[in-house]
């Protein structure tokens, strides 16, 4: 693994950082406070190629690879974690359609996701009673004369009120993971309804809704991949998605640590900058070390995926470590800020709120450990 960035990777990082610093970061606190979906900011990301970083250029993507994608996610998340999760899920949807879609499905949806014509893409796997265990889902898809009819309830759907296209998982066969299939459902399809946005602890500018599928009719060619292949498609998409969430956690940690270091330099108590005290230095040292370790794990997983190697366990290691480190780092930085860490005038509390979900979504820490252990034991 080469630690030097290629020209393409460096260009993607510069592009993402410039846009994040100039446009996203100044808006982040207001977006959070107002719970405002960052529609125009997402359009800007699309125009820079950041909604399909690892998607073939023939389909409108940047074709810059997985490492570039991870690095871009880190930059965007450093500025605004809500924008980053929307970008992450949209990239995941564009990639999964590029990989498993027919020529027609790819041509229909991927350019629209990459160009920003669609504000976002959604990944509709979880249900109220099927989170860590998607194999127990209850949503069904029944064949009709000319297609499929979907019935069920989805939960925690990122960007569900704004998505141009959803990947929806439903049961087409018997029980368990082998009975599931994936479908592409366009936003606005009759019978697909987004519910009330969740009132979340963090990521308040991202949109998270339940989705009801009420006799939602889709054509025969809405099936993504083969019938019964849905669970594997979901798992493969999530392996990649977990690199995105690890990178998001790293971006949040970076911003949090930078704010903490600034504060430690400026804040004086007992006649000294608080950064002169060992208690504060240890917080900074531990955080820097954990952040770099997380970064190495995430880039290794990205590199393996880009090389075409098996990377499920490495993506899970990156996700569990980076997300748990993000919670520790952002919590420490709140502590370092004292009372100022607890109020909205400083970004420290937002970083902690935003970091918290990274150990939960796209597979909880407990699920990542199952994946890692199964790979080690088999
Ligand atoms: N790649 C390819 N195939 C895979 C795979 C992978 N990574 N993981 C499993 N499979 C295959 C297995 O080989 C097996 O194949 P066969 O049927 O041919 O034997 C099949 O899938 C079933 O596998 P398991 O028996 O391992 O399945 P399981 O029920 O024990 O579940 C699990 C495994 C890892 C726990 C899985 O259920 C899991 O990852 N759960 C977490 C779900 C999750 O991450 N949800 C996130 C929601 S999306 C989200 O949060 C997005 C957002 O909007 C932010």
CSV table of C-alpha atoms and ligand atoms in Angstrom, one decimal:
chain,number,residue,atom,x,y,z
A,1,UNK,CA,0.0,0.0,0.0
A,2,UNK,CA,1.4,3.3,-1.1
A,3,UNK,CA,0.9,6.1,1.4
A,4,UNK,CA,1.5,8.8,-1.2
A,5,UNK,CA,-1.7,10.0,-2.8
A,6,UNK,CA,-2.0,9.7,-6.6
A,7,UNK,CA,-2.6,12.8,-8.6
A,8,UNK,CA,-6.2,11.9,-9.0
A,9,UNK,CA,-6.6,11.3,-5.3
A,10,UNK,CA,-4.9,14.5,-4.4
A,11,UNK,CA,-7.1,16.4,-6.8
A,12,UNK,CA,-10.3,14.9,-5.3
A,13,UNK,CA,-9.1,15.8,-1.8
A,14,UNK,CA,-8.2,19.4,-2.8
A,15,UNK,CA,-11.6,19.8,-4.6
A,16,UNK,CA,-13.6,18.4,-1.6
A,17,UNK,CA,-11.6,20.4,0.9
A,18,UNK,CA,-11.9,23.7,-1.0
A,19,UNK,CA,-15.7,23.3,-1.3
A,20,UNK,CA,-16.1,22.1,2.2
A,21,UNK,CA,-14.2,25.0,3.7
A,22,UNK,CA,-15.7,27.7,1.5
A,23,UNK,CA,-19.4,26.5,1.3
A,24,UNK,CA,-20.2,23.7,3.7
A,25,UNK,CA,-18.4,24.5,7.0
A,26,UNK,CA,-19.8,28.0,7.3
A,27,UNK,CA,-23.3,26.7,6.9
A,28,UNK,CA,-23.0,23.6,9.1
A,29,UNK,CA,-24.1,25.1,12.5
A,30,UNK,CA,-27.2,26.8,10.9
A,31,UNK,CA,-28.2,23.7,9.0
A,32,UNK,CA,-28.0,21.7,12.2
A,33,UNK,CA,-30.0,24.3,14.2
A,34,UNK,CA,-32.6,24.7,11.5
A,35,UNK,CA,-32.8,21.0,10.6
A,36,UNK,CA,-32.5,22.1,7.0
A,37,UNK,CA,-31.8,19.5,4.3
A,38,UNK,CA,-28.8,20.9,2.4
A,39,UNK,CA,-30.3,20.7,-1.1
A,40,UNK,CA,-28.1,23.4,-2.8
A,41,UNK,CA,-24.9,22.1,-1.1
A,42,UNK,CA,-25.6,18.6,-2.4
A,43,UNK,CA,-26.1,20.0,-5.9
A,44,UNK,CA,-22.6,21.6,-5.6
A,45,UNK,CA,-21.1,18.3,-4.5
A,46,UNK,CA,-22.7,16.6,-7.5
A,47,UNK,CA,-21.2,19.2,-9.8
A,48,UNK,CA,-17.8,18.4,-8.4
A,49,UNK,CA,-18.2,14.7,-9.1
A,50,UNK,CA,-18.6,13.8,-5.4
A,51,UNK,CA,-21.9,12.0,-5.7
A,52,UNK,CA,-20.3,9.2,-7.7
A,53,UNK,CA,-16.6,9.2,-6.8
A,54,UNK,CA,-16.1,5.5,-7.4
A,55,UNK,CA,-18.6,5.3,-10.3
A,56,UNK,CA,-17.6,4.8,-14.0
A,57,UNK,CA,-17.3,8.1,-15.9
A,58,UNK,CA,-19.4,6.6,-18.7
A,59,UNK,CA,-22.3,6.7,-16.1
A,60,UNK,CA,-21.5,10.3,-15.0
A,61,UNK,CA,-19.2,9.3,-12.1
A,62,UNK,CA,-15.8,10.7,-11.3
A,63,UNK,CA,-14.2,7.2,-11.6
A,64,UNK,CA,-11.6,8.2,-9.0
A,65,UNK,CA,-11.6,5.0,-6.9
A,66,UNK,CA,-12.4,4.0,-3.4
A,67,UNK,CA,-9.5,5.7,-1.7
A,68,UNK,CA,-10.4,9.0,-3.3
A,69,UNK,CA,-14.0,8.4,-2.1
A,70,UNK,CA,-12.9,7.8,1.5
A,71,UNK,CA,-10.7,10.9,1.5
A,72,UNK,CA,-13.5,13.0,0.0
A,73,UNK,CA,-15.9,11.8,2.7
A,74,UNK,CA,-13.4,12.7,5.4
A,75,UNK,CA,-13.2,16.3,4.0
A,76,UNK,CA,-17.0,16.7,3.8
A,77,UNK,CA,-17.7,15.2,7.2
A,78,UNK,CA,-15.0,17.5,8.7
A,79,UNK,CA,-17.2,20.4,7.6
A,80,UNK,CA,-20.7,18.9,8.1
A,81,UNK,CA,-21.6,15.3,9.1
A,82,UNK,CA,-25.2,15.6,7.9
A,83,UNK,CA,-24.1,16.5,4.4
A,84,UNK,CA,-21.6,13.7,4.6
A,85,UNK,CA,-24.1,11.0,5.4
A,86,UNK,CA,-26.4,12.1,2.6
A,87,UNK,CA,-23.4,12.0,0.2
A,88,UNK,CA,-22.3,8.6,1.5
A,89,UNK,CA,-25.7,6.9,1.0
A,90,UNK,CA,-26.1,8.5,-2.4
A,91,UNK,CA,-22.6,7.2,-3.5
A,92,UNK,CA,-23.5,3.8,-2.1
A,93,UNK,CA,-26.8,3.7,-4.1
A,94,UNK,CA,-25.0,4.9,-7.3
A,95,UNK,CA,-22.4,2.2,-6.9
A,96,UNK,CA,-24.8,-0.6,-6.2
A,97,UNK,CA,-26.8,0.2,-9.3
A,98,UNK,CA,-23.6,0.5,-11.4
A,99,UNK,CA,-22.6,-2.9,-10.2
A,100,UNK,CA,-25.8,-4.9,-10.2
A,101,UNK,CA,-28.0,-3.0,-12.5
A,102,UNK,CA,-28.9,-3.9,-16.1
A,103,UNK,CA,-27.6,-1.6,-18.9
A,104,UNK,CA,-31.0,0.1,-18.9
A,105,UNK,CA,-31.1,0.6,-15.1
A,106,UNK,CA,-27.6,1.9,-15.0
A,107,UNK,CA,-28.3,4.4,-17.8
A,108,UNK,CA,-31.6,5.5,-16.2
A,109,UNK,CA,-30.5,6.1,-12.6
A,110,UNK,CA,-26.8,6.5,-12.2
A,111,UNK,CA,-26.2,9.7,-14.2
A,112,UNK,CA,-29.2,11.3,-12.4
A,113,UNK,CA,-27.7,10.5,-9.0
A,114,UNK,CA,-24.2,11.6,-10.0
A,115,UNK,CA,-25.3,14.9,-11.6
A,116,UNK,CA,-27.5,16.0,-8.8
A,117,UNK,CA,-30.7,15.8,-10.9
A,118,UNK,CA,-31.7,13.5,-8.0
A,119,UNK,CA,-31.1,15.3,-4.7
A,120,UNK,CA,-30.1,11.9,-3.2
A,121,UNK,CA,-30.5,8.1,-3.4
A,122,UNK,CA,-32.0,6.0,-0.5
A,123,UNK,CA,-31.2,2.6,0.8
A,124,UNK,CA,-34.4,1.0,2.2
A,125,UNK,CA,-33.3,-2.1,4.0
A,126,UNK,CA,-34.2,-1.7,7.7
A,127,UNK,CA,-37.6,-2.1,9.1
A,128,UNK,CA,-39.2,-1.3,12.5
A,129,UNK,CA,-38.6,-4.9,13.6
A,130,UNK,CA,-35.7,-5.8,11.3
A,131,UNK,CA,-32.6,-3.8,12.0
A,132,UNK,CA,-29.4,-5.8,12.7
A,133,UNK,CA,-31.3,-8.8,11.2
A,134,UNK,CA,-32.5,-7.9,7.8
A,135,UNK,CA,-33.1,-11.5,7.0
A,136,UNK,CA,-36.3,-11.3,9.2
A,137,UNK,CA,-37.8,-8.4,7.2
A,138,UNK,CA,-41.6,-8.5,6.5
A,139,UNK,CA,-41.9,-6.3,3.5
A,140,UNK,CA,-43.1,-8.4,0.6
A,141,UNK,CA,-43.0,-8.1,-3.2
A,142,UNK,CA,-45.6,-10.1,-5.1
A,143,UNK,CA,-45.5,-10.7,-8.8
A,144,UNK,CA,-48.3,-9.2,-10.9
A,145,UNK,CA,-49.1,-9.6,-14.6
A,146,UNK,CA,-46.7,-6.8,-15.5
A,147,UNK,CA,-44.4,-6.3,-12.6
A,148,UNK,CA,-44.4,-6.4,-8.8
A,149,UNK,CA,-46.4,-5.0,-6.0
A,150,UNK,CA,-44.6,-4.0,-2.8
A,151,UNK,CA,-46.2,-3.9,0.7
A,152,UNK,CA,-44.5,-3.1,4.0
A,153,UNK,CA,-42.8,-0.6,6.2
A,154,UNK,CA,-39.2,0.7,6.1
A,155,UNK,CA,-37.5,2.5,9.0
A,156,UNK,CA,-34.5,4.9,9.4
A,157,UNK,CA,-34.4,5.7,5.7
A,158,UNK,CA,-31.7,8.4,5.0
A,159,UNK,CA,-32.9,11.1,2.6
A,160,UNK,CA,-36.2,9.2,2.2
A,161,UNK,CA,-38.2,12.4,1.7
A,162,UNK,CA,-35.9,13.7,-1.1
A,163,UNK,CA,-34.6,10.6,-2.9
A,164,UNK,CA,-35.0,10.3,-6.6
A,165,UNK,CA,-34.5,6.5,-6.4
A,166,UNK,CA,-34.7,4.0,-3.6
A,167,UNK,CA,-33.2,0.5,-3.4
A,168,UNK,CA,-35.9,-1.3,-1.6
A,169,UNK,CA,-35.5,-4.8,-0.2
A,170,UNK,CA,-38.5,-7.1,0.0
A,171,UNK,CA,-39.3,-10.8,0.4
A,172,UNK,CA,-40.1,-12.6,-2.9
A,173,UNK,CA,-39.4,-16.1,-1.6
A,174,UNK,CA,-39.3,-18.2,1.6
A,175,UNK,CA,-38.1,-17.1,5.0
A,176,UNK,CA,-34.6,-16.0,5.9
A,177,UNK,CA,-31.9,-14.2,3.9
A,178,UNK,CA,-32.3,-16.3,0.7
A,179,UNK,CA,-35.9,-15.1,0.2
A,180,UNK,CA,-35.0,-11.5,-0.4
A,181,UNK,CA,-34.8,-9.4,-3.5
A,182,UNK,CA,-33.9,-5.8,-4.3
A,183,UNK,CA,-35.9,-3.4,-6.3
A,184,UNK,CA,-35.4,0.1,-7.7
A,185,UNK,CA,-38.3,2.4,-6.9
A,186,UNK,CA,-38.5,5.9,-8.1
A,187,UNK,CA,-39.3,8.7,-5.7
A,188,UNK,CA,-42.9,9.8,-6.2
A,189,UNK,CA,-44.1,6.3,-7.2
A,190,UNK,CA,-47.7,5.9,-6.1
A,191,UNK,CA,-47.9,3.9,-2.9
A,192,UNK,CA,-44.4,4.9,-1.6
A,193,UNK,CA,-44.9,7.4,1.1
A,194,UNK,CA,-42.3,9.1,3.4
A,195,UNK,CA,-43.5,9.6,7.0
A,196,UNK,CA,-42.6,12.2,9.6
A,197,UNK,CA,-38.8,13.0,9.9
A,198,UNK,CA,-37.2,11.6,13.0
A,199,UNK,CA,-36.2,14.0,15.7
A,200,UNK,CA,-32.6,12.9,16.0
A,201,UNK,CA,-29.8,13.6,18.6
A,202,UNK,CA,-27.4,14.5,15.8
A,203,UNK,CA,-27.1,14.7,12.0
A,204,UNK,CA,-30.1,17.1,12.3
A,205,UNK,CA,-29.7,18.4,8.8
A,206,UNK,CA,-29.9,14.9,7.3
A,207,UNK,CA,-33.4,13.6,6.5
A,208,UNK,CA,-34.4,10.3,8.2
A,209,UNK,CA,-37.9,9.0,7.7
A,210,UNK,CA,-40.0,5.9,7.8
A,211,UNK,CA,-41.2,4.8,4.4
A,212,UNK,CA,-44.6,3.1,3.8
A,213,UNK,CA,-45.0,0.8,0.8
A,214,UNK,CA,-48.7,0.6,0.3
A,215,UNK,CA,-49.5,-1.5,-2.7
A,216,UNK,CA,-46.6,0.2,-4.5
A,217,UNK,CA,-46.6,-1.1,-8.1
A,218,UNK,CA,-43.3,-1.2,-10.0
A,219,UNK,CA,-42.6,-2.7,-13.4
A,220,UNK,CA,-40.9,-6.1,-13.9
A,221,UNK,CA,-37.6,-4.4,-14.8
A,222,UNK,CA,-37.5,-2.7,-11.3
A,223,UNK,CA,-35.8,-5.9,-10.0
A,224,UNK,CA,-32.2,-5.2,-9.2
A,225,UNK,CA,-30.0,-8.3,-9.8
A,226,UNK,CA,-31.7,-11.7,-9.7
A,227,UNK,CA,-34.6,-12.8,-7.6
A,228,UNK,CA,-33.3,-14.1,-4.2
A,229,UNK,CA,-30.0,-12.3,-4.6
A,230,UNK,CA,-31.2,-9.3,-2.5
A,231,UNK,CA,-29.4,-10.1,0.8
A,232,UNK,CA,-26.0,-10.6,-0.9
A,233,UNK,CA,-26.5,-7.3,-2.8
A,234,UNK,CA,-27.3,-5.6,0.5
A,235,UNK,CA,-24.2,-7.1,2.3
A,236,UNK,CA,-21.9,-6.2,-0.6
A,237,UNK,CA,-23.2,-2.6,-0.7
A,238,UNK,CA,-22.9,-2.3,3.1
A,239,UNK,CA,-19.3,-3.6,3.0
A,240,UNK,CA,-18.5,-0.5,0.9
A,241,UNK,CA,-20.9,1.7,2.8
A,242,UNK,CA,-19.0,0.9,6.0
A,243,UNK,CA,-15.8,2.5,4.6
A,244,UNK,CA,-17.9,5.6,3.9
A,245,UNK,CA,-19.2,5.7,7.5
A,246,UNK,CA,-15.7,5.1,8.9
A,247,UNK,CA,-14.5,8.0,6.8
A,248,UNK,CA,-17.4,10.1,8.1
A,249,UNK,CA,-16.5,9.3,11.7
A,250,UNK,CA,-12.8,10.3,10.9
A,251,UNK,CA,-14.0,13.6,9.4
A,252,UNK,CA,-16.0,14.4,12.5
A,253,UNK,CA,-13.1,13.4,14.8
A,254,UNK,CA,-10.7,15.6,12.8
A,255,UNK,CA,-12.9,18.7,13.1
A,256,UNK,CA,-13.5,18.0,16.8
A,257,UNK,CA,-9.8,17.6,17.5
A,258,UNK,CA,-8.9,20.7,15.5
A,259,UNK,CA,-11.4,22.7,17.5
A,260,UNK,CA,-10.0,21.3,20.7
A,261,UNK,CA,-6.4,22.1,19.9
A,262,UNK,CA,-7.3,25.7,19.0
A,263,UNK,CA,-9.2,26.1,22.2
A,264,UNK,CA,-6.3,24.5,24.2
A,265,UNK,CA,-3.9,27.1,22.8
A,266,UNK,CA,-6.2,30.1,23.5
A,267,UNK,CA,-7.9,29.3,26.7
A,268,UNK,CA,-5.9,30.5,29.8
A,269,UNK,CA,-6.4,29.2,33.3
A,270,UNK,CA,-4.1,29.6,36.3
A,271,UNK,CA,-2.0,31.9,34.2
A,272,UNK,CA,-1.3,29.4,31.4
A,273,UNK,CA,-2.9,28.2,28.2
A,274,UNK,CA,-4.7,25.0,29.2
A,275,UNK,CA,-2.6,23.2,26.5
A,276,UNK,CA,0.4,23.6,28.8
A,277,UNK,CA,-1.2,21.1,31.3
A,278,UNK,CA,-0.5,17.4,31.0
A,279,UNK,CA,-4.1,16.5,31.5
A,280,UNK,CA,-5.1,18.3,28.4
A,281,UNK,CA,-2.0,17.1,26.5
A,282,UNK,CA,-3.0,13.5,27.1
A,283,UNK,CA,-6.5,14.1,25.8
A,284,UNK,CA,-4.9,15.5,22.6
A,285,UNK,CA,-2.3,12.8,22.3
A,286,UNK,CA,-4.8,10.0,22.7
A,287,UNK,CA,-7.2,11.6,20.3
A,288,UNK,CA,-4.5,12.2,17.6
A,289,UNK,CA,-3.2,8.6,17.9
A,290,UNK,CA,-6.7,7.1,17.7
A,291,UNK,CA,-7.6,9.4,14.8
A,292,UNK,CA,-4.5,8.3,12.8
A,293,UNK,CA,-5.1,4.6,13.6
A,294,UNK,CA,-8.7,5.0,12.3
A,295,UNK,CA,-7.5,6.7,9.2
A,296,UNK,CA,-5.1,3.9,8.4
A,297,UNK,CA,-7.7,1.3,8.9
A,298,UNK,CA,-10.2,3.1,6.7
A,299,UNK,CA,-7.7,3.7,3.9
A,300,UNK,CA,-6.5,0.1,4.1
A,301,UNK,CA,-10.1,-1.1,3.6
A,302,UNK,CA,-10.6,1.4,0.8
A,303,UNK,CA,-7.4,0.2,-0.9
A,304,UNK,CA,-8.4,-3.4,-0.7
A,305,UNK,CA,-11.8,-2.7,-2.2
A,306,UNK,CA,-10.1,-0.7,-4.9
A,307,UNK,CA,-7.7,-3.6,-5.6
A,308,UNK,CA,-10.6,-6.0,-6.0
A,309,UNK,CA,-9.6,-8.0,-2.9
A,310,UNK,CA,-12.0,-9.3,-0.2
A,311,UNK,CA,-12.4,-6.5,2.3
A,312,UNK,CA,-15.6,-7.2,4.4
A,313,UNK,CA,-13.6,-7.8,7.7
A,314,UNK,CA,-11.3,-4.8,7.1
A,315,UNK,CA,-14.3,-2.5,6.4
A,316,UNK,CA,-15.9,-3.8,9.6
A,317,UNK,CA,-12.7,-3.1,11.5
A,318,UNK,CA,-12.4,0.4,10.1
A,319,UNK,CA,-16.1,1.1,10.9
A,320,UNK,CA,-16.1,-0.2,14.5
A,321,UNK,CA,-12.7,1.4,15.3
A,322,UNK,CA,-13.3,4.8,13.7
A,323,UNK,CA,-16.8,5.2,15.0
A,324,UNK,CA,-16.0,4.2,18.6
A,325,UNK,CA,-12.9,6.4,18.4
A,326,UNK,CA,-15.1,9.3,17.2
A,327,UNK,CA,-17.3,9.0,20.2
A,328,UNK,CA,-14.3,9.0,22.5
A,329,UNK,CA,-12.6,11.9,20.8
A,330,UNK,CA,-15.6,14.1,20.5
A,331,UNK,CA,-16.5,13.4,24.1
A,332,UNK,CA,-13.0,14.3,25.3
A,333,UNK,CA,-13.1,17.5,23.3
A,334,UNK,CA,-16.3,18.5,25.0
A,335,UNK,CA,-14.6,17.9,28.3
A,336,UNK,CA,-11.6,19.9,27.1
A,337,UNK,CA,-13.9,22.9,26.3
A,338,UNK,CA,-15.4,22.8,29.9
A,339,UNK,CA,-18.7,24.7,30.0
A,340,UNK,CA,-18.1,26.0,26.5
A,341,UNK,CA,-18.2,22.4,25.2
A,342,UNK,CA,-21.8,22.1,26.4
A,343,UNK,CA,-23.3,25.1,24.5
A,344,UNK,CA,-24.1,25.6,20.9
A,345,UNK,CA,-21.8,28.7,20.5
A,346,UNK,CA,-18.9,26.2,20.0
A,347,UNK,CA,-19.0,23.2,17.6
A,348,UNK,CA,-17.8,20.7,20.2
A,349,UNK,CA,-21.3,19.6,21.2
A,350,UNK,CA,-22.5,19.1,17.6
A,351,UNK,CA,-19.4,17.0,16.9
A,352,UNK,CA,-20.3,14.7,19.8
A,353,UNK,CA,-24.0,14.5,18.8
A,354,UNK,CA,-23.1,13.8,15.2
A,355,UNK,CA,-20.5,11.2,16.1
A,356,UNK,CA,-22.8,9.2,18.2
A,357,UNK,CA,-24.8,7.5,15.4
A,358,UNK,CA,-21.7,6.2,13.6
A,359,UNK,CA,-21.5,3.3,16.0
A,360,UNK,CA,-25.2,2.4,15.2
A,361,UNK,CA,-26.0,2.8,11.5
A,362,UNK,CA,-24.8,0.7,8.6
A,363,UNK,CA,-24.4,-2.0,11.1
A,364,UNK,CA,-23.9,-1.5,14.9
A,365,UNK,CA,-20.5,-2.0,16.5
A,366,UNK,CA,-21.9,-5.3,17.7
A,367,UNK,CA,-22.6,-6.4,14.1
A,368,UNK,CA,-19.2,-5.3,13.0
A,369,UNK,CA,-17.6,-7.5,15.7
A,370,UNK,CA,-19.7,-10.4,14.5
A,371,UNK,CA,-18.4,-9.9,10.9
A,372,UNK,CA,-14.8,-9.6,12.1
A,373,UNK,CA,-15.0,-12.6,14.4
A,374,UNK,CA,-16.6,-14.8,11.7
A,375,UNK,CA,-13.9,-14.0,9.3
A,376,UNK,CA,-11.2,-14.8,11.9
A,377,UNK,CA,-12.8,-18.1,12.9
A,378,UNK,CA,-13.8,-19.5,9.6
B,1,LIG,N1,-20.8,-10.3,0.9
B,1,LIG,C1,-21.4,-11.2,0.1
B,1,LIG,N2,-22.2,-12.2,0.7
B,1,LIG,C2,-22.4,-12.1,2.0
B,1,LIG,C3,-21.8,-11.2,2.9
B,1,LIG,C4,-21.0,-10.2,2.3
B,1,LIG,N3,-20.4,-9.3,3.0
B,1,LIG,N4,-22.2,-11.4,4.1
B,1,LIG,C5,-23.0,-12.5,4.1
B,1,LIG,N5,-23.1,-12.9,2.8
B,1,LIG,C6,-23.9,-14.1,2.3
B,1,LIG,C7,-23.4,-15.4,3.0
B,1,LIG,O1,-22.3,-15.9,2.3
B,1,LIG,C8,-24.6,-16.2,3.0
B,1,LIG,O2,-24.7,-16.8,1.7
B,1,LIG,P1,-25.5,-18.3,1.5
B,1,LIG,O3,-26.9,-18.1,1.8
B,1,LIG,O4,-25.2,-18.6,0.1
B,1,LIG,O5,-24.8,-19.2,2.4
B,1,LIG,C9,-25.8,-15.2,3.1
B,1,LIG,O6,-25.3,-14.0,2.7
B,1,LIG,C10,-26.3,-15.1,4.5
B,1,LIG,O7,-25.2,-14.8,5.4
B,1,LIG,P2,-25.2,-15.0,6.9
B,1,LIG,O8,-25.6,-16.3,7.3
B,1,LIG,O9,-23.8,-14.5,7.4
B,1,LIG,O10,-26.3,-13.9,7.4
B,1,LIG,P3,-26.8,-13.5,8.8
B,1,LIG,O11,-28.3,-13.4,8.8
B,1,LIG,O12,-26.1,-14.3,9.9
B,1,LIG,O13,-26.3,-11.9,8.9
B,1,LIG,C11,-24.9,-10.1,9.4
B,1,LIG,C12,-25.0,-11.5,8.8
B,1,LIG,C13,-23.5,-9.7,9.1
B,1,LIG,C14,-25.2,-10.0,10.8
B,1,LIG,C15,-25.8,-9.2,8.6
B,1,LIG,O14,-27.2,-9.5,8.8
B,1,LIG,C16,-25.6,-7.7,8.8
B,1,LIG,O15,-24.7,-7.1,8.3
B,1,LIG,N6,-26.5,-7.0,9.6
B,1,LIG,C17,-26.5,-5.6,9.8
B,1,LIG,C18,-27.4,-4.9,8.8
B,1,LIG,C19,-27.0,-3.5,8.6
B,1,LIG,O16,-25.8,-3.2,8.5
B,1,LIG,N7,-28.0,-2.6,8.5
B,1,LIG,C20,-27.7,-1.2,8.1
B,1,LIG,C21,-28.9,-0.6,7.6
B,1,LIG,S1,-28.5,0.5,6.2
B,1,LIG,C22,-28.1,2.0,6.8
B,1,LIG,O17,-27.9,2.2,8.0
B,1,LIG,C23,-28.0,3.0,5.8
B,1,LIG,C24,-28.2,4.4,6.1
B,1,LIG,O18,-29.2,4.9,5.7
B,1,LIG,C25,-27.2,5.2,6.9
